[in-house]
């Protein structure tokens, strides 16, 4: 890519840069046809990473991230893609599902596990060789194993900070790449020997040097973001902030990334060459965001708080780790995306046994107009979300502003009719 070609890129407005980012991450519009398992894989490849979290107030985050983009789909497809070897699990942005073709880009981390910080303890492994050998022998002889397959023998209570030794061994062996996740069973990991999960053709000689892996990860991050400031790239795959910023600028100087001017920005923006056509289409007004949906707190669009604030004027903070008395919005609020804007958040819970989707509270950002168009779009998004959760009855407890409650309930009643919304 020559400098001349880079200069030929159109200048974008901030609003247009948002559209590029939404399109790149798959949040511009929903597919117009029925979703297939292949679409789930392609969606993950588009983002390059699907963060895992186990909180299930609504659907667990990886399933919910996919629903936000694809609409109604079978969540089992994600687990099938893992079991089929199309995906693998490892530490990326955090614990994540990743396309198997990117395995080589993470192998350098496995070969140097002490660099993974708290996720790996060489000292602990040296002190617990018997537990490690026990775990490995069990898996060699009997195949994939869950943490639950190992009985606790140290007399301590279970808990997040009191993992049994076998669980720690499993996690450390996973971090070092000796074990991989063969599949999930009721969302529990089944650990297996690496050589039984990876394709037989894999050889560690294929592992690129660390610098090359970081180069490719930087390119993938910029591609996934659509258009980005250099300072936001490191967070995507949790690479070193200063080194990644420098790397992005070097890649642009070398022509491997495009430099994009955004009118309202003082700093340059960057894009992957594959996004050239997208940028040109947006600059000509050919793409308009039409999607209204709820997002997971661990969605790539919002997981970087500084980026969400700068790009969408949306200050989002997950409060599940905040003491209840100090929460402003709720335990697990879902950002609301409306036609290219982040306009609020919903504190929701799926009561699966009762088939009720409860919206404990719904908060709009200051200045969001409660128009008929907005109410219809939001009610449809809530109805689609509830239907996918198999909780067709929707209960709205309160909204802010309060004037939203009545029209939203009315619109939902019209959608769900002949059922009623309380």
mmCIF file of C-alpha atoms in Angstrom:
data_model
loop_
_atom_site.group_PDB
_atom_site.id
_atom_site.type_symbol
_atom_site.label_atom_id
_atom_site.label_comp_id
_atom_site.label_asym_id
_atom_site.label_seq_id
_atom_site.Cartn_x
_atom_site.Cartn_y
_atom_site.Cartn_z
ATOM 1 C CA UNK A 1 0.000 0.000 0.000
ATOM 2 C CA UNK A 2 1.667 3.207 -1.126
ATOM 3 C CA UNK A 3 1.610 6.559 0.589
ATOM 4 C CA UNK A 4 -0.310 7.970 -2.374
ATOM 5 C CA UNK A 5 -3.013 5.364 -1.935
ATOM 6 C CA UNK A 6 -3.235 6.160 1.763
ATOM 7 C CA UNK A 7 -3.680 9.864 1.024
ATOM 8 C CA UNK A 8 -6.500 9.002 -1.369
ATOM 9 C CA UNK A 9 -8.652 7.798 1.502
ATOM 10 C CA UNK A 10 -11.628 10.078 2.176
ATOM 11 C CA UNK A 11 -11.727 12.116 5.357
ATOM 12 C CA UNK A 12 -14.378 10.837 7.741
ATOM 13 C CA UNK A 13 -16.521 12.596 10.286
ATOM 14 C CA UNK A 14 -16.673 11.167 13.786
ATOM 15 C CA UNK A 15 -20.180 9.884 13.057
ATOM 16 C CA UNK A 16 -18.909 8.096 9.959
ATOM 17 C CA UNK A 17 -16.038 6.572 11.930
ATOM 18 C CA UNK A 18 -18.643 5.099 14.301
ATOM 19 C CA UNK A 19 -20.428 3.497 11.356
ATOM 20 C CA UNK A 20 -17.176 1.957 10.137
ATOM 21 C CA UNK A 21 -16.549 0.504 13.601
ATOM 22 C CA UNK A 22 -20.084 -0.874 13.849
ATOM 23 C CA UNK A 23 -19.883 -2.454 10.415
ATOM 24 C CA UNK A 24 -16.480 -3.984 11.128
ATOM 25 C CA UNK A 25 -17.671 -5.588 14.338
ATOM 26 C CA UNK A 26 -20.928 -6.850 12.810
ATOM 27 C CA UNK A 27 -23.369 -4.454 14.464
ATOM 28 C CA UNK A 28 -24.661 -2.472 11.507
ATOM 29 C CA UNK A 29 -27.648 -4.677 10.672
ATOM 30 C CA UNK A 30 -28.939 -8.217 11.205
ATOM 31 C CA UNK A 31 -28.544 -10.936 8.554
ATOM 32 C CA UNK A 32 -31.508 -11.042 6.185
ATOM 33 C CA UNK A 33 -31.594 -14.839 6.041
ATOM 34 C CA UNK A 34 -31.849 -17.629 8.575
ATOM 35 C CA UNK A 35 -28.640 -17.977 10.588
ATOM 36 C CA UNK A 36 -26.525 -21.121 10.192
ATOM 37 C CA UNK A 37 -23.671 -22.643 12.178
ATOM 38 C CA UNK A 38 -21.284 -21.355 9.509
ATOM 39 C CA UNK A 39 -22.500 -17.813 10.294
ATOM 40 C CA UNK A 40 -21.554 -18.289 13.958
ATOM 41 C CA UNK A 41 -18.015 -19.249 12.967
ATOM 42 C CA UNK A 42 -17.762 -16.363 10.514
ATOM 43 C CA UNK A 43 -19.011 -13.939 13.177
ATOM 44 C CA UNK A 44 -16.249 -15.057 15.567
ATOM 45 C CA UNK A 45 -13.676 -14.789 12.802
ATOM 46 C CA UNK A 46 -14.880 -11.263 12.067
ATOM 47 C CA UNK A 47 -14.302 -10.228 15.692
ATOM 48 C CA UNK A 48 -11.213 -12.512 15.999
ATOM 49 C CA UNK A 49 -12.120 -13.148 19.654
ATOM 50 C CA UNK A 50 -15.206 -14.076 21.671
ATOM 51 C CA UNK A 51 -14.729 -13.413 25.373
ATOM 52 C CA UNK A 52 -15.994 -16.035 27.836
ATOM 53 C CA UNK A 53 -17.821 -15.223 31.055
ATOM 54 C CA UNK A 54 -19.924 -17.548 33.190
ATOM 55 C CA UNK A 55 -22.499 -15.110 34.624
ATOM 56 C CA UNK A 56 -25.920 -16.303 33.475
ATOM 57 C CA UNK A 57 -28.375 -13.642 34.651
ATOM 58 C CA UNK A 58 -29.328 -13.591 30.990
ATOM 59 C CA UNK A 59 -27.549 -15.852 28.513
ATOM 60 C CA UNK A 60 -23.842 -16.327 29.234
ATOM 61 C CA UNK A 61 -21.809 -13.637 27.527
ATOM 62 C CA UNK A 62 -20.342 -15.521 24.536
ATOM 63 C CA UNK A 63 -23.787 -16.689 23.471
ATOM 64 C CA UNK A 64 -25.228 -13.216 24.018
ATOM 65 C CA UNK A 65 -22.519 -11.465 21.986
ATOM 66 C CA UNK A 66 -23.421 -13.714 19.056
ATOM 67 C CA UNK A 67 -27.166 -13.136 19.513
ATOM 68 C CA UNK A 68 -26.616 -9.364 19.418
ATOM 69 C CA UNK A 69 -25.251 -9.749 15.895
ATOM 70 C CA UNK A 70 -27.054 -12.776 14.495
ATOM 71 C CA UNK A 71 -30.431 -12.774 16.207
ATOM 72 C CA UNK A 72 -32.111 -16.123 16.752
ATOM 73 C CA UNK A 73 -29.615 -19.002 16.490
ATOM 74 C CA UNK A 74 -28.926 -22.294 18.234
ATOM 75 C CA UNK A 75 -26.422 -21.745 21.098
ATOM 76 C CA UNK A 76 -25.307 -25.368 20.759
ATOM 77 C CA UNK A 77 -23.521 -24.407 17.562
ATOM 78 C CA UNK A 78 -20.843 -22.606 19.569
ATOM 79 C CA UNK A 79 -20.094 -25.734 21.594
ATOM 80 C CA UNK A 80 -20.154 -27.865 18.451
ATOM 81 C CA UNK A 81 -17.621 -25.608 16.725
ATOM 82 C CA UNK A 82 -15.317 -26.023 19.732
ATOM 83 C CA UNK A 83 -15.735 -29.816 19.757
ATOM 84 C CA UNK A 84 -15.151 -29.952 15.996
ATOM 85 C CA UNK A 85 -11.836 -28.114 16.343
ATOM 86 C CA UNK A 86 -12.953 -25.004 14.451
ATOM 87 C CA UNK A 87 -12.378 -22.997 17.637
ATOM 88 C CA UNK A 88 -10.042 -23.265 20.606
ATOM 89 C CA UNK A 89 -9.976 -21.635 24.021
ATOM 90 C CA UNK A 90 -7.155 -19.552 25.401
ATOM 91 C CA UNK A 91 -6.267 -16.267 27.059
ATOM 92 C CA UNK A 92 -6.750 -13.395 24.595
ATOM 93 C CA UNK A 93 -8.668 -10.264 25.637
ATOM 94 C CA UNK A 94 -9.477 -12.535 28.568
ATOM 95 C CA UNK A 95 -10.468 -16.214 28.481
ATOM 96 C CA UNK A 96 -11.893 -16.510 24.980
ATOM 97 C CA UNK A 97 -13.071 -18.650 22.101
ATOM 98 C CA UNK A 98 -10.701 -18.132 19.177
ATOM 99 C CA UNK A 99 -10.549 -19.322 15.552
ATOM 100 C CA UNK A 100 -8.298 -22.383 15.365
ATOM 101 C CA UNK A 101 -6.281 -20.826 12.528
ATOM 102 C CA UNK A 102 -5.041 -18.233 15.042
ATOM 103 C CA UNK A 103 -3.592 -20.867 17.387
ATOM 104 C CA UNK A 104 -0.070 -20.152 16.171
ATOM 105 C CA UNK A 105 -0.394 -16.496 17.224
ATOM 106 C CA UNK A 106 -0.940 -17.518 20.860
ATOM 107 C CA UNK A 107 1.590 -20.328 21.046
ATOM 108 C CA UNK A 108 4.361 -17.935 22.081
ATOM 109 C CA UNK A 109 2.379 -17.155 25.241
ATOM 110 C CA UNK A 110 2.076 -20.862 26.065
ATOM 111 C CA UNK A 111 5.793 -21.408 25.545
ATOM 112 C CA UNK A 112 6.563 -18.597 28.005
ATOM 113 C CA UNK A 113 3.800 -19.059 30.630
ATOM 114 C CA UNK A 114 5.540 -17.061 33.424
ATOM 115 C CA UNK A 115 4.866 -13.999 31.262
ATOM 116 C CA UNK A 116 1.121 -14.632 31.742
ATOM 117 C CA UNK A 117 1.229 -13.114 35.245
ATOM 118 C CA UNK A 118 -1.343 -14.316 37.781
ATOM 119 C CA UNK A 119 -2.679 -16.877 35.310
ATOM 120 C CA UNK A 120 0.396 -19.053 35.833
ATOM 121 C CA UNK A 121 2.623 -19.874 38.813
ATOM 122 C CA UNK A 122 5.787 -21.816 38.142
ATOM 123 C CA UNK A 123 6.520 -21.929 41.881
ATOM 124 C CA UNK A 124 3.118 -23.527 42.603
ATOM 125 C CA UNK A 125 3.701 -26.151 39.925
ATOM 126 C CA UNK A 126 7.104 -27.045 41.363
ATOM 127 C CA UNK A 127 5.519 -27.524 44.795
ATOM 128 C CA UNK A 128 2.608 -29.655 43.556
ATOM 129 C CA UNK A 129 4.169 -32.153 41.188
ATOM 130 C CA UNK A 130 2.126 -35.029 42.612
ATOM 131 C CA UNK A 131 -1.182 -33.303 41.828
ATOM 132 C CA UNK A 132 0.039 -32.444 38.328
ATOM 133 C CA UNK A 133 1.081 -36.011 37.606
ATOM 134 C CA UNK A 134 -2.212 -37.270 39.011
ATOM 135 C CA UNK A 135 -4.156 -34.948 36.697
ATOM 136 C CA UNK A 136 -2.130 -35.825 33.616
ATOM 137 C CA UNK A 137 -2.271 -39.567 34.320
ATOM 138 C CA UNK A 138 -6.050 -39.406 34.766
ATOM 139 C CA UNK A 139 -6.499 -37.641 31.417
ATOM 140 C CA UNK A 140 -4.007 -39.886 29.572
ATOM 141 C CA UNK A 141 -5.810 -43.001 30.743
ATOM 142 C CA UNK A 142 -9.455 -41.937 30.752
ATOM 143 C CA UNK A 143 -9.637 -39.043 28.288
ATOM 144 C CA UNK A 144 -11.073 -35.527 28.739
ATOM 145 C CA UNK A 145 -11.853 -34.534 32.323
ATOM 146 C CA UNK A 146 -13.711 -31.778 34.124
ATOM 147 C CA UNK A 147 -12.503 -30.147 37.295
ATOM 148 C CA UNK A 148 -15.527 -31.769 38.971
ATOM 149 C CA UNK A 149 -14.122 -35.214 38.136
ATOM 150 C CA UNK A 150 -11.445 -34.723 40.796
ATOM 151 C CA UNK A 151 -12.620 -35.023 44.395
ATOM 152 C CA UNK A 152 -11.398 -32.380 46.827
ATOM 153 C CA UNK A 153 -8.950 -33.868 49.311
ATOM 154 C CA UNK A 154 -7.401 -30.857 51.075
ATOM 155 C CA UNK A 155 -10.325 -30.269 53.451
ATOM 156 C CA UNK A 156 -10.918 -26.677 52.364
ATOM 157 C CA UNK A 157 -14.190 -25.148 51.251
ATOM 158 C CA UNK A 158 -14.801 -24.509 47.573
ATOM 159 C CA UNK A 159 -14.806 -20.984 46.200
ATOM 160 C CA UNK A 160 -13.273 -18.610 43.660
ATOM 161 C CA UNK A 161 -10.148 -18.036 45.753
ATOM 162 C CA UNK A 162 -9.983 -21.580 47.140
ATOM 163 C CA UNK A 163 -9.565 -23.719 44.052
ATOM 164 C CA UNK A 164 -8.693 -27.315 44.840
ATOM 165 C CA UNK A 165 -5.135 -28.276 43.808
ATOM 166 C CA UNK A 166 -6.370 -30.308 40.831
ATOM 167 C CA UNK A 167 -8.315 -27.325 39.502
ATOM 168 C CA UNK A 168 -5.220 -25.147 39.788
ATOM 169 C CA UNK A 169 -3.184 -27.820 38.049
ATOM 170 C CA UNK A 170 -5.700 -27.987 35.222
ATOM 171 C CA UNK A 171 -5.673 -24.218 34.784
ATOM 172 C CA UNK A 172 -1.895 -23.898 34.888
ATOM 173 C CA UNK A 173 -1.467 -26.780 32.436
ATOM 174 C CA UNK A 174 -4.039 -25.081 30.216
ATOM 175 C CA UNK A 175 -2.140 -21.782 30.381
ATOM 176 C CA UNK A 176 1.126 -23.495 29.486
ATOM 177 C CA UNK A 177 -0.575 -25.221 26.556
ATOM 178 C CA UNK A 178 -0.076 -28.774 27.820
ATOM 179 C CA UNK A 179 -3.842 -29.156 28.072
ATOM 180 C CA UNK A 180 -6.532 -27.755 25.781
ATOM 181 C CA UNK A 181 -10.309 -27.638 26.028
ATOM 182 C CA UNK A 182 -11.721 -30.508 23.987
ATOM 183 C CA UNK A 183 -15.340 -29.447 24.458
ATOM 184 C CA UNK A 184 -17.751 -28.110 27.062
ATOM 185 C CA UNK A 185 -20.405 -30.048 28.951
ATOM 186 C CA UNK A 186 -23.096 -27.875 30.570
ATOM 187 C CA UNK A 187 -20.553 -25.100 30.024
ATOM 188 C CA UNK A 188 -17.960 -26.940 32.122
ATOM 189 C CA UNK A 189 -14.574 -27.304 30.484
ATOM 190 C CA UNK A 190 -13.343 -30.742 29.510
ATOM 191 C CA UNK A 191 -9.556 -30.671 29.568
ATOM 192 C CA UNK A 192 -7.625 -32.886 27.168
ATOM 193 C CA UNK A 193 -4.001 -33.438 26.156
ATOM 194 C CA UNK A 194 -2.898 -30.895 23.561
ATOM 195 C CA UNK A 195 -1.800 -33.535 21.066
ATOM 196 C CA UNK A 196 -5.304 -35.039 21.072
ATOM 197 C CA UNK A 197 -6.998 -31.729 20.291
ATOM 198 C CA UNK A 198 -4.700 -30.040 17.801
ATOM 199 C CA UNK A 199 -4.556 -31.231 14.194
ATOM 200 C CA UNK A 200 -1.927 -33.944 13.745
ATOM 201 C CA UNK A 201 -0.084 -31.671 11.331
ATOM 202 C CA UNK A 202 0.765 -29.130 14.062
ATOM 203 C CA UNK A 203 4.453 -28.682 14.825
ATOM 204 C CA UNK A 204 5.898 -26.084 17.171
ATOM 205 C CA UNK A 205 8.290 -25.190 14.388
ATOM 206 C CA UNK A 206 5.266 -23.431 12.853
ATOM 207 C CA UNK A 207 5.154 -20.992 15.786
ATOM 208 C CA UNK A 208 6.071 -17.519 14.561
ATOM 209 C CA UNK A 209 8.509 -15.435 16.618
ATOM 210 C CA UNK A 210 6.888 -13.307 19.305
ATOM 211 C CA UNK A 211 7.455 -10.103 17.318
ATOM 212 C CA UNK A 212 5.713 -11.560 14.265
ATOM 213 C CA UNK A 213 2.796 -12.822 16.359
ATOM 214 C CA UNK A 214 2.378 -9.358 17.883
ATOM 215 C CA UNK A 215 2.501 -7.797 14.415
ATOM 216 C CA UNK A 216 -0.271 -10.072 13.182
ATOM 217 C CA UNK A 217 -2.348 -9.520 16.327
ATOM 218 C CA UNK A 218 -2.064 -5.749 15.894
ATOM 219 C CA UNK A 219 -3.243 -6.053 12.293
ATOM 220 C CA UNK A 220 -6.148 -8.270 13.366
ATOM 221 C CA UNK A 221 -7.158 -5.854 16.125
ATOM 222 C CA UNK A 222 -7.209 -2.880 13.766
ATOM 223 C CA UNK A 223 -9.169 -4.906 11.221
ATOM 224 C CA UNK A 224 -11.715 -5.954 13.859
ATOM 225 C CA UNK A 225 -12.179 -2.380 15.081
ATOM 226 C CA UNK A 226 -12.681 -0.973 11.590
ATOM 227 C CA UNK A 227 -11.102 2.378 12.381
ATOM 228 C CA UNK A 228 -9.234 3.115 15.592
ATOM 229 C CA UNK A 229 -6.824 5.339 17.450
ATOM 230 C CA UNK A 230 -3.462 3.699 18.110
ATOM 231 C CA UNK A 231 -4.053 3.868 21.872
ATOM 232 C CA UNK A 232 -7.063 1.508 21.679
ATOM 233 C CA UNK A 233 -5.372 -1.336 19.832
ATOM 234 C CA UNK A 234 -3.474 -2.938 22.739
ATOM 235 C CA UNK A 235 -6.606 -3.658 24.777
ATOM 236 C CA UNK A 236 -8.161 -5.815 22.075
ATOM 237 C CA UNK A 237 -5.803 -8.767 22.583
ATOM 238 C CA UNK A 238 -4.226 -7.463 25.807
ATOM 239 C CA UNK A 239 -0.819 -6.746 24.345
ATOM 240 C CA UNK A 240 1.620 -4.192 25.802
ATOM 241 C CA UNK A 241 0.114 -0.699 25.489
ATOM 242 C CA UNK A 242 3.181 1.393 24.662
ATOM 243 C CA UNK A 243 4.790 -1.197 22.401
ATOM 244 C CA UNK A 244 1.523 -1.777 20.558
ATOM 245 C CA UNK A 245 0.965 1.948 19.963
ATOM 246 C CA UNK A 246 4.463 2.193 18.514
ATOM 247 C CA UNK A 247 3.888 -0.941 16.438
ATOM 248 C CA UNK A 248 0.668 0.460 14.942
ATOM 249 C CA UNK A 249 2.467 3.601 13.810
ATOM 250 C CA UNK A 250 5.308 1.522 12.363
ATOM 251 C CA UNK A 251 2.830 -0.643 10.453
ATOM 252 C CA UNK A 252 1.230 2.498 9.022
ATOM 253 C CA UNK A 253 4.638 3.875 8.018
ATOM 254 C CA UNK A 254 5.366 0.563 6.294
ATOM 255 C CA UNK A 255 2.055 0.654 4.413
ATOM 256 C CA UNK A 256 0.567 -2.339 6.212
ATOM 257 C CA UNK A 257 -2.065 -0.131 7.816
ATOM 258 C CA UNK A 258 -3.934 2.850 6.391
ATOM 259 C CA UNK A 259 -3.903 6.243 8.051
ATOM 260 C CA UNK A 260 -7.347 7.806 8.222
ATOM 261 C CA UNK A 261 -8.160 11.427 8.963
ATOM 262 C CA UNK A 262 -11.227 12.062 11.116
ATOM 263 C CA UNK A 263 -12.374 15.686 11.147
ATOM 264 C CA UNK A 264 -13.047 16.013 14.855
ATOM 265 C CA UNK A 265 -9.904 14.155 15.943
ATOM 266 C CA UNK A 266 -6.542 15.702 16.662
ATOM 267 C CA UNK A 267 -4.790 12.311 16.493
ATOM 268 C CA UNK A 268 -4.607 10.100 13.406
ATOM 269 C CA UNK A 269 -6.786 7.038 13.054
ATOM 270 C CA UNK A 270 -5.808 3.731 11.494
ATOM 271 C CA UNK A 271 -7.561 1.090 9.424
ATOM 272 C CA UNK A 272 -6.676 -2.255 7.853
ATOM 273 C CA UNK A 273 -6.331 -2.215 4.040
ATOM 274 C CA UNK A 274 -9.240 -4.659 3.854
ATOM 275 C CA UNK A 275 -11.464 -1.883 5.237
ATOM 276 C CA UNK A 276 -10.770 0.532 2.369
ATOM 277 C CA UNK A 277 -13.989 -0.278 0.502
ATOM 278 C CA UNK A 278 -15.987 -0.033 3.728
ATOM 279 C CA UNK A 279 -14.526 3.394 4.519
ATOM 280 C CA UNK A 280 -15.248 4.641 1.010
ATOM 281 C CA UNK A 281 -18.821 3.321 1.124
ATOM 282 C CA UNK A 282 -19.466 5.005 4.477
ATOM 283 C CA UNK A 283 -17.978 8.304 3.256
ATOM 284 C CA UNK A 284 -20.440 8.261 0.350
ATOM 285 C CA UNK A 285 -23.389 7.648 2.681
ATOM 286 C CA UNK A 286 -24.071 4.167 1.328
ATOM 287 C CA UNK A 287 -24.254 2.443 4.715
ATOM 288 C CA UNK A 288 -26.688 3.324 7.467
ATOM 289 C CA UNK A 289 -26.948 1.521 10.816
ATOM 290 C CA UNK A 290 -30.360 -0.061 11.280
ATOM 291 C CA UNK A 291 -29.776 -2.530 14.118
ATOM 292 C CA UNK A 292 -31.397 -2.117 17.512
ATOM 293 C CA UNK A 293 -30.215 -4.711 20.009
ATOM 294 C CA UNK A 294 -29.016 -5.418 23.533
ATOM 295 C CA UNK A 295 -25.317 -6.055 24.044
ATOM 296 C CA UNK A 296 -23.372 -8.161 26.485
ATOM 297 C CA UNK A 297 -21.225 -6.247 28.997
ATOM 298 C CA UNK A 298 -18.324 -8.210 27.457
ATOM 299 C CA UNK A 299 -19.089 -7.200 23.879
ATOM 300 C CA UNK A 300 -16.034 -5.942 21.950
ATOM 301 C CA UNK A 301 -17.884 -2.709 21.223
ATOM 302 C CA UNK A 302 -17.996 -1.726 24.916
ATOM 303 C CA UNK A 303 -15.363 -3.744 26.777
ATOM 304 C CA UNK A 304 -12.854 -0.868 26.424
ATOM 305 C CA UNK A 305 -14.451 1.816 28.575
ATOM 306 C CA UNK A 306 -12.253 4.629 27.210
ATOM 307 C CA UNK A 307 -13.016 3.677 23.597
ATOM 308 C CA UNK A 308 -16.774 3.420 24.207
ATOM 309 C CA UNK A 309 -16.714 6.833 25.871
ATOM 310 C CA UNK A 310 -14.692 8.464 23.079
ATOM 311 C CA UNK A 311 -16.477 6.829 20.137
ATOM 312 C CA UNK A 312 -20.057 6.698 21.408
ATOM 313 C CA UNK A 313 -20.143 9.171 24.314
ATOM 314 C CA UNK A 314 -21.219 6.221 26.454
ATOM 315 C CA UNK A 315 -19.617 5.713 29.855
ATOM 316 C CA UNK A 316 -20.185 2.055 30.610
ATOM 317 C CA UNK A 317 -19.007 0.178 33.668
ATOM 318 C CA UNK A 318 -19.986 -3.356 34.614
ATOM 319 C CA UNK A 319 -21.176 -3.228 38.226
ATOM 320 C CA UNK A 320 -21.431 -6.925 39.116
ATOM 321 C CA UNK A 321 -18.125 -6.583 40.992
ATOM 322 C CA UNK A 322 -19.331 -3.435 42.791
ATOM 323 C CA UNK A 323 -20.996 -3.763 46.224
ATOM 324 C CA UNK A 324 -24.777 -3.644 45.807
ATOM 325 C CA UNK A 325 -25.144 -0.421 47.807
ATOM 326 C CA UNK A 326 -22.732 1.390 45.493
ATOM 327 C CA UNK A 327 -24.273 0.268 42.186
ATOM 328 C CA UNK A 328 -25.783 3.016 40.085
ATOM 329 C CA UNK A 329 -27.592 0.938 37.469
ATOM 330 C CA UNK A 330 -27.571 -2.739 38.449
ATOM 331 C CA UNK A 331 -25.695 -6.011 38.720
ATOM 332 C CA UNK A 332 -25.440 -6.946 35.030
ATOM 333 C CA UNK A 333 -26.747 -4.139 32.821
ATOM 334 C CA UNK A 334 -26.953 -4.639 29.061
ATOM 335 C CA UNK A 335 -25.975 -1.703 26.811
ATOM 336 C CA UNK A 336 -28.691 -0.716 24.339
ATOM 337 C CA UNK A 337 -27.612 -0.091 20.750
ATOM 338 C CA UNK A 338 -30.103 1.866 18.637
ATOM 339 C CA UNK A 339 -29.296 2.521 15.000
ATOM 340 C CA UNK A 340 -25.627 3.295 15.562
ATOM 341 C CA UNK A 341 -25.877 4.956 18.977
ATOM 342 C CA UNK A 342 -25.458 3.569 22.491
ATOM 343 C CA UNK A 343 -28.547 5.065 24.085
ATOM 344 C CA UNK A 344 -28.963 3.350 27.440
ATOM 345 C CA UNK A 345 -28.743 0.180 29.490
ATOM 346 C CA UNK A 346 -31.179 -2.437 30.764
ATOM 347 C CA UNK A 347 -30.912 -4.251 34.083
ATOM 348 C CA UNK A 348 -32.492 -7.532 32.979
ATOM 349 C CA UNK A 349 -32.885 -11.087 34.216
ATOM 350 C CA UNK A 350 -34.191 -14.194 32.436
ATOM 351 C CA UNK A 351 -36.371 -16.292 34.755
ATOM 352 C CA UNK A 352 -36.233 -19.449 32.658
ATOM 353 C CA UNK A 353 -38.368 -21.660 34.882
ATOM 354 C CA UNK A 354 -41.180 -19.097 34.946
ATOM 355 C CA UNK A 355 -40.628 -18.140 31.260
ATOM 356 C CA UNK A 356 -40.401 -14.480 32.269
ATOM 357 C CA UNK A 357 -37.917 -11.905 30.973
ATOM 358 C CA UNK A 358 -37.724 -9.245 33.676
ATOM 359 C CA UNK A 359 -36.472 -5.738 32.994
ATOM 360 C CA UNK A 360 -35.823 -4.522 36.511
ATOM 361 C CA UNK A 361 -34.907 -1.087 35.245
ATOM 362 C CA UNK A 362 -34.151 0.539 31.920
ATOM 363 C CA UNK A 363 -32.089 3.725 31.796
ATOM 364 C CA UNK A 364 -31.750 6.021 28.789
ATOM 365 C CA UNK A 365 -28.829 8.366 28.295
ATOM 366 C CA UNK A 366 -29.515 12.103 28.710
ATOM 367 C CA UNK A 367 -30.996 13.658 25.598
ATOM 368 C CA UNK A 368 -32.392 10.467 24.019
ATOM 369 C CA UNK A 369 -35.760 11.358 22.504
ATOM 370 C CA UNK A 370 -38.595 8.957 23.298
ATOM 371 C CA UNK A 371 -40.073 8.920 19.791
ATOM 372 C CA UNK A 372 -42.544 6.384 18.462
ATOM 373 C CA UNK A 373 -39.851 5.025 16.154
ATOM 374 C CA UNK A 374 -37.479 4.522 19.076
ATOM 375 C CA UNK A 375 -40.121 2.831 21.253
ATOM 376 C CA UNK A 376 -41.087 0.432 18.463
ATOM 377 C CA UNK A 377 -37.452 -0.499 17.775
ATOM 378 C CA UNK A 378 -36.682 -0.999 21.469
ATOM 379 C CA UNK A 379 -39.803 -3.083 22.106
ATOM 380 C CA UNK A 380 -38.960 -5.323 19.158
ATOM 381 C CA UNK A 381 -35.397 -5.801 20.447
ATOM 382 C CA UNK A 382 -36.686 -6.738 23.910
ATOM 383 C CA UNK A 383 -39.256 -9.133 22.428
ATOM 384 C CA UNK A 384 -36.636 -10.838 20.226
ATOM 385 C CA UNK A 385 -34.261 -11.143 23.174
ATOM 386 C CA UNK A 386 -36.948 -12.624 25.411
ATOM 387 C CA UNK A 387 -38.081 -15.054 22.711
ATOM 388 C CA UNK A 388 -34.511 -16.283 22.174
ATOM 389 C CA UNK A 389 -34.208 -16.887 25.926
ATOM 390 C CA UNK A 390 -37.484 -18.874 25.780
ATOM 391 C CA UNK A 391 -38.941 -16.415 28.293
ATOM 392 C CA UNK A 392 -41.783 -14.938 26.224
ATOM 393 C CA UNK A 393 -43.476 -12.966 29.020
ATOM 394 C CA UNK A 394 -41.819 -9.570 29.471
ATOM 395 C CA UNK A 395 -42.111 -7.618 32.701
ATOM 396 C CA UNK A 396 -41.050 -3.953 32.790
ATOM 397 C CA UNK A 397 -40.541 -2.729 36.371
ATOM 398 C CA UNK A 398 -39.349 0.830 35.856
ATOM 399 C CA UNK A 399 -37.725 3.102 33.315
ATOM 400 C CA UNK A 400 -35.777 6.329 33.414
ATOM 401 C CA UNK A 401 -37.258 8.561 32.190
ATOM 402 C CA UNK A 402 -40.563 7.301 33.679
ATOM 403 C CA UNK A 403 -42.427 8.542 30.607
ATOM 404 C CA UNK A 404 -40.957 5.620 28.639
ATOM 405 C CA UNK A 405 -42.748 2.945 30.673
ATOM 406 C CA UNK A 406 -46.289 3.276 29.324
ATOM 407 C CA UNK A 407 -45.503 3.493 25.588
ATOM 408 C CA UNK A 408 -42.962 0.680 25.887
ATOM 409 C CA UNK A 409 -45.462 -1.621 27.594
ATOM 410 C CA UNK A 410 -48.081 -0.745 24.986
ATOM 411 C CA UNK A 411 -45.709 -1.485 22.121
ATOM 412 C CA UNK A 412 -44.724 -4.797 23.714
ATOM 413 C CA UNK A 413 -48.371 -5.760 24.180
ATOM 414 C CA UNK A 414 -48.978 -5.154 20.488
ATOM 415 C CA UNK A 415 -45.987 -7.322 19.590
ATOM 416 C CA UNK A 416 -46.769 -10.176 21.948
ATOM 417 C CA UNK A 417 -50.553 -10.070 21.530
ATOM 418 C CA UNK A 418 -52.658 -11.951 22.551
ATOM 419 C CA UNK A 419 -50.383 -12.197 25.618
ATOM 420 C CA UNK A 420 -50.118 -9.261 27.930
ATOM 421 C CA UNK A 421 -47.187 -7.281 29.339
ATOM 422 C CA UNK A 422 -47.423 -6.401 33.007
#
